[in-house]
Every structure is written in C-alpha cells, then in structure tokens.
Amino acid sequence: MKLKIVLFTTLLLLTMMMSPVGITENTYLPEKSGTSIGADGSMPRSMKIPASEDVSVVNGSYSSISFAHETELLLGTGYFGEWVTARSWLKFDLSRIPRELSIRSASMHVYMYGETDPADEPIGVYYSDDDTWAETSITWNNQPVVSDTPTDVIDSPASPDMFVEDQWYEWDVTSDFQTALLGDGVLTEVLRQIGEGLDVEAFKYPMSMEGFRLNTTYLEIEYDTPEAQQLTVDGVALGTLLDYIQPEPILGWQFSDPNLGDFQRDYEVELWDTPDYNQSMLWSDSHEDIVTIHDSLGDQPTGNLHPFGLREEFRLQMKFQSSQLPRSGVIDKLYFTAYEKSGTLQVENLEISLSQPDTAANLTANFETNLAGEHPTVVLSQELWETTYTDGCVIIDLENTFMLNSWLPLIIEIRLMNNTGDLIHLNRTATGGPGSVATAWGEGSFFTGSADYIQTRTYDLKVGFLTESVFEFNPTGTWNAAPFDVDLDTRGRFQIKYNRSFIDRAGYIDRLYFRVAELDAEIVYENLTIILCESTVLGPLTTAAWVENYGEGTPQVMLTEDMYTVQNLGGVLVIDLPNSFYYQNTHDLLIEFQWDSHVSGSAIVGTVPSSTSSYRAWNCTVAGFDLQGSGNAGYELFVDFINDETSSIIDQTVPLTNTTTYYWRVRSCDSAGIWSDWSEHSFTYQPLTSTPEFSTVVVDPDPAEVGQLVTVSISATYFLGMHSVLLEFGGANHTMAQAG
C-alpha cells in the first residue's frame, strides 16, 4: 500500500521559476550500542606496574649499611640491641606508560609478609621527586629528601589489627603518579611509619622482589577508555530505512573520549554474518600489520591443553627466539590458533607479561631464572577476561606499552586462576624447538616459582603492530651519536631524509620512534625545534645547505620547546608531534632537529652506514670535536600515523546477499593507544530500486503577482513513506510541510 502525503510551502513570489527536487534522506538518531561503565560513559580498565627497585634503609648503627637484594623489606620501629627506624624505598619505571593516558586512580599495593611484633602504628606513603637513588647504594645516610606530609596513610583498624601478616595493603598515590608521569617518567615512593623515633615494637616486613617477584609491590592504574558511539549505516541509526541499505553501505560512528581534547588515532571495523560474531567475518577495515612468528602447519592438529584447556591455575612461559621475530614495533595484539574453531573464553585473573632477556637458552623449570634479570612488562591484567574466537583464532588485545625488539628473544608469560568458559587447545609444534616452554598447573601454580613441565615446544603465534616500520637496524650495523649523544652544553643541527618507498603510505604523522642503546639518563634539550618536510631533493643532502635540502617542499615546524624531554618507551625514544603534518608520500620525508643546548642524557641510534634508505646532514659537537658533514645512513625509524576517519565503505567486492541481515562492529583507539570496547549495529542489505512519485505542482494563486504570498503543494507517494521533500526556489532548498 502506498502512503500518500500532501505537502505545501508558502513563499514570497519573486520573478523566477520553481521546481521540486525530490527526497533527501538525512535522518539521524543517536545510538549507543556498546556496553559502558562509569558516570562519563567510558569503560575503565586497569594495568599493573611492578616496582623496578625496592630496598630498605635503617638508622642507628645500620645507617651506612646497604640492604640491597634482601628477600624482604624493613619498615617501622623495633628494638634490635638498640631502637631503630626503617623505611622502604620503592621505584617504578613509568617510561612505557603514555603520558596522554586518562588516569582515574593509581594505588600502590604492598604485600605485608611478616612482622616482628603484634603492635601496629599508622604507615604512610611519602613522595620523593629525587629518583637518582639506586638499590645497590642507598643507605639511611645518603637517602634523598622525601615530602613532609604523606600522600596517603593507613591508620585503621586499631592495633593489633591494622596490619596482619600475609595480607595485601594499598595506598592511594594518584597525585604522585600523575606528577611523575608528566615529569621524568620515574616514580619514587617511600613507606614510613608516621611516628618515627618511637620506642614501640611495630616492625614490619613487606615482600621484596628478591623474596618473591609475584608478591612484589606494584601500582594498579585505573584509566578511562574511549568509545565508538552513534553508529549509522548510510547515515541512518534507527528505523525502517535500515532494512533498505544501498549497494555500497557506508558504516559511520563518532569517537568519544572522557578527555575532551583527545582524538581518534585508529579504528577497526568488522562485518559478520551472525549477531554473536562467532562464525565467519566477511570483511574488515584495519591498519594493523600482522606478522607470523610461528606456524606449525597443522603437524599437531589436536593442540595443547596449556594454558586454556583445563579448569586449573596456570603459569606458563613460552619463549620465541630472535630468529623468529621478523620485525620490531609496539605490540598491539597476540594471535594464537586453536584446534576448536569457535567458542568463548572466560578467564579469571588473567595476567600476561612480556620480556626480552638477552639469552637464547631454552627455558628451565625456574621461572625467575628464565627472565635473566629482566623486569617483565604487564600488558594485560583483568579479574575476568572474556573473548569470543572464530576460525580457530584467539585474539588477545594488549595495552600498547611494549616495544618488541627483533634482536632479542621474546618471553610471553601467561598466568590465570581458572578458565570458566570453553576449553580450547592451542596449536603448536610439540617438540624440537625453535621455541621452548615452562609450565605449572594445578593449585598454587599462579604464584609458584617452579615449572612442572619444560619442553622445546613452539606455539603458533602471530603479532599485530600499529607502528609503521620505516627502517630497522640489525645487529650487524653500527651506532651513531647524532642527534641524541652529542656533547652536553653544545648546540647543533641535524637533518635526515627517508626515501618515500620505505614509508609507502600517506597520512598525518603522530609519533616518531628511534630505537637507541646505552641510554644513561633522560634526554633533555634546551630550545629544541623539530621540522618535517616532504623534500623534493633526490639523493644525498648537502652539508649545511639546510634550506636547499627542502627542495620545493614546505618545511613545517612541528615542535618548538624551551626545555624538552624526549620520552623513553623502554629503550625507544618517542617524539610526540601535533597531528598537523600530512605526509603525501609523493616525495621523501625530511626530519630536522635544531637545539641550542643538549642539557642531559645520551643515547646512540642504530644505523646502517651503507644503506641508501636515508641521507643525513649534521653540524654538531661529538667527543669534543665540532663536526660538519653529510652522507647516507639507514637510521632506525618507526612512525605512527593518524587514522581519524569515522566512516568506512563496504564496496561491491564484498558479496552481500539481497534481503540478508548483516552485523557489524567498530572500535576506536585514542591518542594514548587505548582501544575502546566493540560497539555493535546491524542492517539489512536490500537496495531500493523504485523512486518516489510526484503529482503535478499546484500553485495558489495562479497566476501570481510579484510580491504576493504563494502556496505551492504536491502529492508525493512512496511505499516506505516520505521523509522530506525539498522545493528549490531562488537557488535555495525549502523543506515542504506535511499537510495530510
């Protein structure tokens, strides 16, 4: 049945013609399909940061003694032949944490291993802005200054129940964390008894990392996440028109973040054939580079029980050799394959950490020894982690805080308390390497230090990167001083130009990553300027011909700071730029550094002198020598591009079936590399072939005179109803009103 609508409009008649222009569909109804928690609509998440150093200092006759590498920390007041006071110093490396992270809270968790006496005194956490102390040398006599007042205090319940052995305690250190994150990226906290100097037996023994790493002090950071909101298909959010989508559907969304100044750094869109997103993914739009680390090619088709095939506690380390790692970059996701094709994992207390010890030795039964002194980076920590998997692929999305170094082996450690979802068997090459595993399962395995089982076994693994690899150094190359290891208190200028074929994409540049070695302190420049330019100059740069090296390109000042500290992301220097330079990839990319003084820090950059991937020119001071020159050298470089589009087109290469309902989902990534949860929507693919029908235009009065009010009406019919009819008059469109 057709719906007939009479429409009219009243115009002031001028000396020109009128014509109806048909239907324009611009329906927009806001919709929020994702699940969210929190007053601001965002889904909070948390991450853990273990202490990188912990040590005690004690006064009295112990005031010049180092307590480094003790298996427990000392805290409070007690009598040991004399009344003494002890403090526990704790240091946290925040270099892998994005400064843009939207922090809700930061708490410090301490495991109180024991106490000498049952009496309790309030204990506070104190901030110190002096991070120069070292675990191996700090004593009571040389300890840095701490704040006069505590950041937080535990003072209840009353003694003797204020602190109890073998319990975790937490202090709120949110303000301290934010200060350190925006400062030098190192946080120092000191645990002190509030009433120091009291003749009270209240000595405590917090756990140290030397005693048991899994119970060492850690920070828990709760932070906000972005959202993909207001999902639409061809501009439609709700209503009948979602059942009549056109041949090339446009999927749209809006980026939302609690940090109002934030922006969408990237996105992922997926199209599926079921609302559970667990059968076949038909199409996706993603910028992730997925590389294969190991593929068993089905030689053990039934897979392995570890770590998701039993309802047990697990601690599992899997090691991959450097020869298996095809590239470096910030890891975004881990992809494991499974014998079971689809299902849902529900894992309790899942914790995944990554580390890269400088040893190729196979894993042993000693979990701590396997780390070879490296402090793992916790990249996922959730009390209840759930994911659906399809096509036999289990995808684990990590916090983007770990830079994989392809020169070193990789250890992935997975700890969990139980799998309450579907049991699955991960694919692997069962024996013979090149990788190795160490596994413990059963009661107590989550915290155990010893493996029940070791084997030269290699799990199937793919790794997803969002960072673009422009040029990668290899261990056979050399290291170069410019621009991060020039002499202190000297000025300089440095240009480097990368061949466009090594970048091979266009877009707004967000970050530059330079992998470095021998980083001894934070790199600080006075009056630093960074310029980007798409240089038309072919081949080498000319010494000191700075402007000529731009060619016909337009140099753009991206950063100019009176005092600038280069962010260190675990051995990778990161320069975060405003997102205003669009690299077209039609010419080479030139990066220029200018500085008035190199204030502190030093680091050398990996280079391949014979490479023609890049050319450089320099004027700086190194080891007391004023140097000018130019030449070719492949400098390590990784780049983050901005993908801020909020729509994606499903083109006709995707075989959509008429009258079929499809399900799609989208998620967004903010400037800190934090991904939103998936937001979901659906539509029916049924292209419209008919068009609305119009009657003859009726004008009243007719004829009309100039200056007279005129009513124009038509009858319009369409089986889906009418949304709007526009009348063009005088070069402008006027919306007609419905009259019946």
XYZ file of C-alpha atoms in Angstrom:
740
model
C 0.000 0.000 0.000
C 1.322 3.385 -0.933
C 1.391 6.213 1.547
C 0.174 9.478 0.103
C 1.294 12.746 1.608
C 0.218 16.234 0.579
C 2.946 18.791 1.148
C 2.900 22.546 0.859
C 5.034 25.586 1.415
C 4.368 29.305 1.314
C 6.810 31.602 -0.461
C 7.122 35.261 -1.274
C 6.969 35.136 -5.075
C 9.831 36.714 -6.956
C 10.447 36.732 -10.678
C 11.923 33.225 -11.035
C 10.801 29.621 -11.655
C 10.126 26.884 -9.046
C 10.830 23.116 -9.204
C 10.580 20.288 -6.619
C 13.913 18.475 -6.132
C 12.805 15.175 -4.565
C 13.772 13.317 -1.377
C 16.955 13.887 0.611
C 17.491 11.242 3.342
C 19.247 12.882 6.312
C 17.709 11.002 9.226
C 19.987 10.994 12.268
C 19.080 9.421 15.568
C 21.843 8.993 18.163
C 22.503 5.443 19.251
C 24.939 3.936 21.699
C 25.299 0.223 21.121
C 28.344 -0.618 23.245
C 28.354 -1.555 26.918
C 29.924 1.011 29.208
C 30.517 1.674 32.881
C 31.152 4.927 34.663
C 29.410 8.252 35.041
C 31.129 9.692 31.997
C 30.152 6.751 29.787
C 33.593 5.263 29.433
C 34.686 1.746 30.332
C 37.502 1.930 32.904
C 40.343 -0.557 32.701
C 43.396 -1.176 34.831
C 47.042 -2.082 34.402
C 49.745 -3.191 36.834
C 53.272 -1.792 37.071
C 55.625 -3.814 39.313
C 58.343 -1.982 41.226
C 61.615 -1.827 39.314
C 63.697 -1.343 42.502
C 62.924 -1.870 46.188
C 65.230 -1.563 49.183
C 65.243 -0.620 52.860
C 67.278 1.870 54.866
C 67.774 1.677 58.653
C 69.146 4.305 61.059
C 71.333 3.943 64.126
C 74.350 1.686 63.795
C 72.934 0.480 60.454
C 72.793 3.970 58.913
C 75.685 3.407 56.486
C 74.812 -0.203 55.616
C 73.250 -1.194 52.287
C 70.305 -3.601 52.471
C 70.262 -4.288 48.725
C 68.948 -7.632 47.458
C 67.407 -8.695 50.756
C 64.491 -11.113 50.408
C 62.216 -8.852 52.459
C 61.905 -5.140 53.114
C 62.126 -3.485 56.534
C 59.646 -0.932 57.852
C 58.755 0.755 61.136
C 60.332 0.842 64.598
C 61.789 -2.001 66.617
C 64.436 -2.954 69.140
C 67.476 -4.855 67.845
C 70.047 -4.141 70.547
C 69.007 -0.513 70.068
C 65.842 1.264 68.965
C 65.920 1.639 65.183
C 63.666 3.014 62.457
C 63.414 1.523 58.958
C 61.952 2.837 55.715
C 61.162 1.048 52.450
C 62.136 2.813 49.212
C 60.269 1.846 46.046
C 60.883 2.903 42.451
C 58.552 2.450 39.465
C 59.501 2.831 35.807
C 56.679 4.659 34.003
C 58.532 5.062 30.709
C 56.236 2.644 28.890
C 53.073 4.447 30.013
C 51.658 7.025 27.552
C 51.581 10.495 29.029
C 48.197 11.039 27.390
C 46.621 8.276 29.485
C 43.414 9.491 31.147
C 44.005 8.427 34.756
C 41.162 7.752 37.167
C 43.269 6.471 40.047
C 46.636 4.997 40.962
C 47.135 2.809 44.017
C 50.267 1.174 45.435
C 49.803 -2.415 46.621
C 52.189 -3.886 49.208
C 52.266 -7.459 50.493
C 52.959 -7.466 54.245
C 54.929 -10.686 54.527
C 55.579 -10.620 58.252
C 56.013 -8.634 61.445
C 58.291 -8.972 64.440
C 55.768 -7.705 66.945
C 51.990 -7.583 67.014
C 51.791 -3.845 67.733
C 50.763 -1.575 64.848
C 51.471 2.066 64.091
C 49.995 4.039 61.150
C 52.092 3.781 57.979
C 52.147 6.440 55.292
C 53.434 6.617 51.742
C 55.653 9.623 51.004
C 56.632 11.036 47.618
C 60.198 11.854 46.618
C 60.995 13.832 43.470
C 64.620 12.636 43.581
C 64.879 9.440 41.520
C 68.677 9.297 41.397
C 68.989 6.703 44.170
C 69.952 3.130 43.326
C 69.015 -0.044 45.168
C 72.654 -1.121 45.395
C 73.952 2.047 47.050
C 71.228 3.816 49.033
C 71.600 3.925 52.829
C 69.962 5.860 55.639
C 72.760 8.408 55.496
C 72.553 9.161 51.758
C 68.815 8.708 51.108
C 67.157 11.565 49.198
C 64.708 14.009 50.724
C 61.058 12.960 50.899
C 57.893 15.040 51.206
C 56.997 16.437 54.615
C 53.470 15.039 54.564
C 52.275 11.615 53.470
C 50.317 11.158 50.267
C 48.123 8.571 51.971
C 48.012 6.815 55.351
C 46.672 3.509 56.657
C 45.709 4.086 60.292
C 42.781 1.739 60.928
C 41.545 -0.587 62.303
C 43.242 -0.151 65.635
C 46.316 -2.132 66.682
C 46.877 -5.061 66.589
C 44.642 -5.459 63.505
C 45.872 -2.503 61.466
C 48.341 -4.766 59.660
C 48.195 -8.554 59.512
C 50.780 -10.961 58.143
C 50.368 -12.338 54.615
C 47.900 -9.659 53.516
C 47.900 -7.050 50.748
C 47.533 -3.353 51.617
C 47.068 -0.394 49.311
C 47.740 3.341 49.397
C 46.278 5.948 47.033
C 49.139 7.570 45.082
C 47.146 9.124 42.219
C 48.615 12.614 42.521
C 52.184 11.293 42.812
C 51.707 9.080 39.763
C 50.420 11.935 37.615
C 53.322 14.157 38.668
C 55.908 11.504 37.797
C 54.220 10.521 34.527
C 54.334 14.090 33.262
C 57.847 14.544 34.656
C 60.804 12.220 34.220
C 58.736 9.037 33.963
C 60.069 7.579 37.230
C 58.055 7.392 40.451
C 59.687 7.088 43.869
C 57.560 6.283 46.911
C 58.745 5.733 50.486
C 56.873 3.745 53.121
C 57.375 5.254 56.596
C 55.858 4.771 59.978
C 54.010 8.002 60.813
C 55.517 8.140 64.304
C 59.196 7.541 63.591
C 61.551 7.545 66.560
C 59.003 5.998 68.898
C 60.149 3.318 71.316
C 57.436 0.987 70.018
C 57.835 -2.562 68.760
C 55.990 -2.280 65.429
C 58.454 -3.709 62.893
C 57.029 -4.913 59.548
C 58.442 -6.943 56.656
C 56.944 -6.078 53.260
C 57.793 -8.543 50.485
C 60.682 -7.596 48.194
C 61.154 -8.624 44.580
C 64.179 -10.684 45.619
C 61.977 -12.628 48.014
C 59.160 -13.447 45.599
C 58.590 -11.409 42.475
C 54.910 -12.276 42.125
C 54.222 -10.696 45.525
C 56.379 -7.659 44.981
C 54.935 -4.175 45.363
C 53.055 -2.894 42.327
C 50.997 0.037 41.108
C 47.476 -0.518 39.859
C 46.401 2.169 37.422
C 42.744 2.610 36.562
C 42.227 4.637 33.413
C 39.460 5.720 31.057
C 38.850 4.262 27.634
C 37.314 5.806 24.521
C 34.045 4.806 22.880
C 32.734 4.441 19.348
C 29.236 5.924 19.551
C 26.255 6.885 17.378
C 26.634 4.097 14.835
C 24.904 4.636 11.494
C 24.556 2.914 8.123
C 24.221 5.293 5.177
C 23.535 7.998 7.751
C 20.675 6.063 9.362
C 20.837 4.982 13.004
C 17.338 3.551 13.581
C 14.115 2.909 11.732
C 12.706 1.257 8.649
C 15.384 2.526 6.309
C 17.946 0.227 7.983
C 16.156 -2.581 6.124
C 16.830 -0.972 2.745
C 20.556 -0.314 2.624
C 22.184 0.658 -0.659
C 24.722 -1.360 -2.751
C 27.828 0.133 -1.063
C 26.879 0.698 2.595
C 28.710 3.453 4.463
C 29.304 2.475 8.094
C 29.670 5.510 10.340
C 30.391 6.258 14.005
C 31.531 9.031 16.334
C 34.643 8.962 18.531
C 34.094 9.833 22.188
C 36.631 10.091 24.999
C 36.458 11.347 28.617
C 39.467 13.501 27.775
C 37.688 16.145 25.728
C 40.848 17.174 23.903
C 41.652 13.663 22.728
C 41.315 12.334 19.192
C 40.851 9.074 17.348
C 44.225 7.630 16.443
C 42.925 4.493 14.749
C 39.876 2.308 14.258
C 38.800 -1.209 13.316
C 35.549 -2.223 11.594
C 34.279 -5.782 11.088
C 31.304 -7.227 9.173
C 29.852 -10.594 10.259
C 27.002 -12.910 9.336
C 25.778 -13.587 12.907
C 24.905 -11.356 15.885
C 27.250 -13.367 18.123
C 30.273 -12.509 15.944
C 31.476 -16.084 16.167
C 31.003 -17.620 12.709
C 32.533 -16.001 9.633
C 33.925 -12.491 9.407
C 33.022 -11.296 5.917
C 35.023 -8.080 5.758
C 37.183 -5.813 7.895
C 38.880 -2.438 7.737
C 42.072 -2.306 9.822
C 45.524 -0.725 9.609
C 47.241 -3.367 11.703
C 50.317 -5.148 10.347
C 50.003 -8.822 11.339
C 53.181 -10.905 11.083
C 53.675 -14.627 11.629
C 56.096 -15.685 14.366
C 55.445 -19.433 14.121
C 53.085 -21.697 12.182
C 53.050 -25.414 12.964
C 51.185 -26.051 9.687
C 48.909 -28.492 11.469
C 51.584 -31.042 12.371
C 49.911 -31.484 15.809
C 46.245 -30.944 14.889
C 44.727 -31.657 18.312
C 46.608 -28.811 20.010
C 47.756 -28.480 23.616
C 45.933 -28.283 26.948
C 48.126 -25.438 28.181
C 47.018 -22.856 29.229
C 43.293 -22.761 28.294
C 42.424 -26.464 28.071
C 41.938 -27.234 31.774
C 39.946 -25.665 34.583
C 43.105 -25.133 36.595
C 45.519 -22.478 37.747
C 48.333 -21.941 35.254
C 51.663 -20.249 34.999
C 53.128 -20.630 31.527
C 56.200 -19.119 29.904
C 56.677 -19.513 26.163
C 59.898 -18.374 24.538
C 60.428 -17.403 20.903
C 63.941 -16.947 19.526
C 65.032 -13.695 17.890
C 65.395 -15.521 14.565
C 61.606 -15.967 14.601
C 60.831 -12.249 15.019
C 60.545 -10.650 11.567
C 60.197 -7.042 12.742
C 60.141 -4.684 15.705
C 57.409 -2.341 16.874
C 54.849 -1.635 19.574
C 52.774 -4.796 20.034
C 49.020 -4.314 19.771
C 47.664 -7.889 19.710
C 48.666 -11.535 20.060
C 47.028 -14.117 17.792
C 47.006 -17.796 18.800
C 45.394 -20.576 16.768
C 43.317 -23.351 18.321
C 42.051 -26.808 17.413
C 38.489 -25.722 18.281
C 37.055 -23.440 15.606
C 34.785 -21.247 17.726
C 33.754 -20.600 21.294
C 34.105 -18.229 24.236
C 36.973 -17.952 26.694
C 36.218 -16.703 30.214
C 39.425 -16.475 32.200
C 39.684 -15.472 35.851
C 42.599 -13.264 36.963
C 44.361 -13.311 33.626
C 47.779 -11.639 33.618
C 50.047 -11.516 30.574
C 53.547 -10.050 30.676
C 56.268 -9.672 28.055
C 60.043 -9.588 28.461
C 63.137 -9.919 26.284
C 66.136 -11.419 28.117
C 69.440 -11.271 26.297
C 69.928 -15.036 26.166
C 68.919 -17.682 23.646
C 68.985 -20.509 26.218
C 65.907 -22.700 26.436
C 63.564 -22.158 29.363
C 64.260 -24.015 32.598
C 61.995 -25.041 35.467
C 62.939 -21.848 37.355
C 60.601 -19.103 36.162
C 62.673 -16.306 37.686
C 65.966 -17.553 36.233
C 64.375 -17.634 32.788
C 63.907 -13.850 32.910
C 67.680 -13.325 33.236
C 67.245 -10.236 35.387
C 64.695 -8.532 33.127
C 61.608 -6.939 34.647
C 58.568 -8.115 32.663
C 56.072 -5.573 31.369
C 52.499 -6.442 32.342
C 50.459 -5.823 29.181
C 47.138 -7.298 30.312
C 45.697 -7.758 33.795
C 41.973 -8.405 34.300
C 39.970 -10.127 37.019
C 37.613 -11.554 34.397
C 38.711 -11.578 30.770
C 36.316 -12.763 28.095
C 36.613 -13.100 24.336
C 34.885 -14.993 21.564
C 37.048 -16.713 18.990
C 36.238 -17.763 15.432
C 38.007 -19.628 12.655
C 40.233 -21.175 15.303
C 41.885 -17.826 16.129
C 42.167 -16.475 19.686
C 42.927 -12.741 19.667
C 44.367 -11.139 22.808
C 44.334 -7.343 22.748
C 47.163 -5.842 24.822
C 47.930 -2.419 26.201
C 50.275 -0.756 23.716
C 53.147 -0.397 26.194
C 55.720 -2.893 24.935
C 58.169 -2.254 22.097
C 59.271 -5.574 20.621
C 62.972 -5.710 19.752
C 63.592 -8.185 16.929
C 67.235 -8.673 18.020
C 66.264 -10.370 21.281
C 64.208 -13.451 22.218
C 60.652 -12.894 23.438
C 59.104 -14.481 26.531
C 55.316 -14.391 26.825
C 54.155 -15.271 30.332
C 50.503 -16.196 30.926
C 49.097 -16.589 34.441
C 45.477 -17.403 35.266
C 43.389 -18.791 38.103
C 40.768 -20.626 36.031
C 39.046 -20.885 32.657
C 35.283 -20.941 33.232
C 34.468 -20.719 29.532
C 35.025 -23.147 26.685
C 38.147 -25.291 26.953
C 40.445 -24.959 23.954
C 43.700 -26.478 22.735
C 46.311 -24.119 21.282
C 48.207 -25.289 18.210
C 51.975 -25.778 18.446
C 54.983 -27.678 17.218
C 55.174 -30.219 20.032
C 58.921 -30.878 20.205
C 62.209 -29.841 18.693
C 62.034 -26.070 19.009
C 62.942 -23.488 17.957
C 60.963 -22.224 20.945
C 60.634 -23.599 24.462
C 58.046 -23.638 27.245
C 57.920 -23.888 31.033
C 54.559 -24.700 32.597
C 52.989 -25.193 36.004
C 49.335 -26.094 36.531
C 47.091 -27.022 39.406
C 46.519 -25.462 42.813
C 49.141 -22.849 43.697
C 50.511 -22.583 40.158
C 49.523 -18.931 39.777
C 52.192 -17.960 42.330
C 54.685 -20.791 42.007
C 58.321 -20.194 41.127
C 58.912 -23.658 39.647
C 57.572 -25.286 36.491
C 56.142 -28.809 36.471
C 56.978 -29.280 32.819
C 59.593 -27.940 30.371
C 59.878 -28.740 26.679
C 61.337 -27.463 23.410
C 57.899 -26.534 22.122
C 56.775 -23.647 19.931
C 53.241 -22.284 19.992
C 51.642 -20.895 16.844
C 51.734 -17.119 17.122
C 51.081 -14.002 15.096
C 51.719 -10.473 16.355
C 49.818 -7.338 15.375
C 51.597 -3.973 15.137
C 50.150 -0.491 14.633
C 53.524 1.242 14.339
C 54.818 1.559 10.770
C 58.342 0.235 10.322
C 60.222 2.678 8.084
C 63.730 1.314 8.557
C 65.051 -1.262 11.003
C 68.579 -1.612 12.247
C 70.108 -5.061 12.625
C 72.835 -6.280 15.000
C 75.453 -6.191 12.222
C 75.091 -2.420 11.876
C 76.657 0.374 13.891
C 75.565 3.081 16.305
C 75.621 6.812 15.789
C 75.839 9.744 18.189
C 73.737 12.307 16.318
C 71.398 13.679 17.418
C 70.940 12.087 20.896
C 74.558 11.596 22.014
C 76.114 14.933 21.136
C 78.180 16.730 23.769
C 76.394 18.391 26.642
C 76.016 22.178 26.613
C 76.529 22.333 22.838
C 74.200 23.443 20.067
C 73.595 21.672 16.805
C 71.516 20.925 13.746
C 70.726 17.585 12.158
C 68.708 16.537 9.108
C 67.780 13.059 7.947
C 65.760 12.209 4.826
C 63.972 8.887 4.247
C 63.162 7.508 0.820
C 59.402 7.568 0.330
C 59.396 3.915 -0.781
C 60.346 2.911 2.779
C 57.251 4.648 4.158
C 54.823 3.682 1.400
C 51.714 5.372 2.759
C 50.206 8.793 3.235
C 48.645 10.301 6.342
C 49.039 12.606 9.320
C 52.150 11.748 11.350
C 51.586 11.382 15.094
C 54.800 9.936 16.570
C 58.400 9.189 15.630
C 60.224 6.268 17.284
C 64.027 5.918 17.362
C 65.424 2.743 18.929
C 68.555 3.510 20.948
C 71.210 1.858 23.111
C 73.261 2.934 26.136
C 70.561 5.279 27.385
C 72.059 6.630 30.607
C 69.536 9.330 31.591
C 66.587 11.214 30.194
C 67.416 13.136 27.008
C 66.766 16.851 27.525
C 67.263 19.715 25.058
C 67.065 23.461 25.517
C 65.239 25.367 22.760
C 64.532 22.313 20.650
C 62.866 22.702 17.258
C 61.707 19.799 15.099
C 60.745 20.345 11.463
C 59.100 17.986 8.982
C 59.200 18.493 5.234
C 58.321 16.491 2.150
C 61.585 17.206 0.353
C 61.779 17.128 -3.437
C 65.570 16.755 -3.289
C 66.667 13.445 -4.785
C 69.599 11.584 -3.295
C 72.064 12.953 -0.718
C 71.664 16.089 1.353
C 74.207 18.889 1.152
C 76.342 19.804 4.164
C 74.987 22.910 5.906
C 72.711 23.737 2.950
C 69.788 23.376 5.281
C 67.154 25.349 3.376
C 68.217 23.992 -0.013
C 67.697 20.464 1.314
C 63.953 21.142 1.487
C 63.839 21.482 -2.305
C 60.400 22.706 -3.322
C 58.817 21.232 -0.205
C 57.352 23.422 2.523
C 59.066 22.936 5.906
C 56.639 22.792 8.811
C 57.702 23.487 12.399
C 56.157 20.668 14.414
C 57.664 21.290 17.824
C 59.419 24.170 19.500
C 60.087 23.930 23.241
C 62.208 25.951 25.672
C 63.024 22.732 27.542
C 62.080 19.384 26.025
C 62.435 15.886 27.476
C 62.335 13.072 24.920
C 60.037 10.289 26.112
C 61.672 6.897 26.637
C 59.476 3.879 25.866
C 61.717 1.116 27.161
C 64.829 1.814 25.067
C 62.947 3.582 22.289
C 62.897 7.375 22.146
C 59.467 8.712 21.219
C 58.779 12.173 19.834
C 55.088 13.018 20.003
C 54.099 15.600 17.398
C 50.969 17.688 16.835
C 48.867 15.991 14.189
C 49.133 18.755 11.612
C 51.666 17.434 9.091
C 50.108 15.426 6.278
C 52.691 13.311 4.521
C 51.513 12.711 0.950
C 54.156 10.076 0.135
C 54.909 11.742 -3.190
C 58.437 12.722 -2.086
C 60.958 11.797 0.616
C 60.351 12.621 4.293
C 62.890 15.001 5.854
C 63.156 15.288 9.649
C 65.196 18.130 11.131
C 66.429 18.723 14.694
C 67.734 22.092 15.931
C 68.817 22.739 19.524
C 70.614 25.463 21.468
C 71.913 23.122 24.156
C 71.959 19.398 24.888
C 71.192 19.530 28.607
C 71.354 15.909 29.753
C 71.296 12.263 28.784
C 72.861 10.318 25.962
C 71.804 7.530 23.633
C 73.132 6.139 20.378
C 70.915 5.314 17.417
C 71.114 2.166 15.317
C 72.365 2.866 11.784
C 73.483 1.043 8.670
C 76.103 3.357 7.090
C 75.993 1.767 3.644
C 72.211 1.923 3.347
C 70.633 4.310 0.857
C 67.328 4.269 2.685
C 68.123 7.658 4.166
C 70.536 10.553 3.854
C 71.732 12.874 6.593
C 73.496 16.169 7.177
C 74.887 17.362 10.504
C 76.558 20.231 12.334
C 77.166 19.252 15.954
C 79.791 18.536 18.600
C 80.736 14.957 19.485
C 83.530 13.958 21.885
C 84.905 17.494 21.830
C 85.056 17.749 18.032
C 82.962 20.203 16.021
C 81.684 18.102 13.132
C 80.041 19.038 9.846
C 79.219 16.587 7.122
C 76.681 14.622 5.138
C 76.246 11.120 3.792
C 73.971 8.137 3.548
C 72.975 6.072 6.569
C 69.957 3.956 7.428
C 68.676 5.306 10.738
C 66.141 3.222 12.615
C 62.705 4.796 12.442
C 59.149 3.762 13.270
C 56.159 6.030 12.672
C 52.613 6.258 13.996
C 50.079 7.642 11.542
C 46.661 9.044 12.423
C 43.640 7.236 11.034
C 40.867 9.586 12.117
C 38.186 8.642 9.604
C 34.794 7.953 11.190
C 33.255 6.040 8.309
C 34.140 3.070 6.148
C 32.601 1.887 2.870
C 31.772 -1.739 2.152
C 32.433 -1.778 -1.580
C 30.944 -4.178 -4.109
C 33.873 -6.575 -3.841
C 32.156 -7.879 -0.690
C 29.446 -10.372 -1.801
C 26.345 -9.174 0.071
C 23.135 -11.147 -0.446
C 19.873 -9.313 -1.037
C 17.353 -9.201 1.883
C 20.034 -10.580 4.256
C 20.721 -9.021 7.670
C 24.380 -8.320 8.466
C 26.044 -7.434 11.750
C 28.924 -5.041 12.121
C 31.000 -3.646 14.937
C 33.557 -0.894 15.353
C 36.056 0.204 17.968
C 38.296 3.256 18.230
C 41.783 3.864 19.568
C 42.676 7.125 21.322
C 45.924 9.093 21.228
C 47.394 7.009 24.061
C 46.901 3.775 22.110
C 43.937 2.679 24.256
C 41.206 0.796 22.419
C 37.514 1.085 23.156
C 35.268 -1.913 23.529
C 33.351 -3.008 20.444
C 30.146 -1.125 19.612
C 27.662 -3.127 17.551
C 24.954 -2.482 14.953
C 23.149 -4.269 12.113
C 21.394 -3.611 8.800
C 19.511 -5.465 6.081
C 21.046 -5.368 2.636
C 18.161 -4.584 0.276
C 18.963 -1.883 -2.302
C 15.994 0.254 -3.279
C 15.189 0.313 -6.985
C 11.990 2.372 -7.042
C 11.739 6.121 -6.531
C 9.029 8.363 -5.060
C 6.221 9.563 -7.303
C 5.075 13.190 -7.507
C 1.848 14.793 -8.707
C 1.691 17.994 -10.675
C 2.739 21.034 -8.697
C -0.230 23.174 -7.629
C 0.381 26.898 -7.177
C -2.152 29.138 -5.437
C -2.895 31.775 -6.582
C -2.135 31.046 -10.215
C -1.203 33.240 -11.865
C 0.527 35.183 -9.127
C 1.951 38.639 -8.984
C 5.373 39.743 -7.777
C 5.318 40.393 -4.028
C 2.313 38.147 -3.462
C 2.330 35.191 -0.971
C 2.072 31.915 -2.865
C 1.294 28.390 -1.590
C 2.905 25.525 -3.506
C 1.652 21.957 -2.957
C 2.225 18.494 -4.418
C 1.181 14.918 -3.684
C 4.161 12.582 -3.052
C 3.891 8.807 -2.602
C 6.347 6.063 -1.640
C 5.849 2.614 -0.101
C 8.270 3.378 2.777
C 6.709 6.719 3.494
C 8.163 10.175 2.960
C 10.959 11.665 4.998
C 11.231 15.093 3.416
C 10.543 16.951 0.190
C 12.569 19.975 -0.785
C 11.449 22.768 -3.071
C 14.130 24.706 -4.883
C 13.341 28.394 -5.179
C 15.746 31.172 -5.870
C 18.715 28.811 -5.724
C 17.835 27.640 -2.200
C 16.106 24.485 -0.943
C 12.991 24.876 1.220
C 11.567 21.981 3.232
C 7.886 21.406 2.474
C 5.494 20.759 5.371
C 3.223 17.697 5.548
C -0.470 18.588 5.286
C -2.222 15.217 5.307
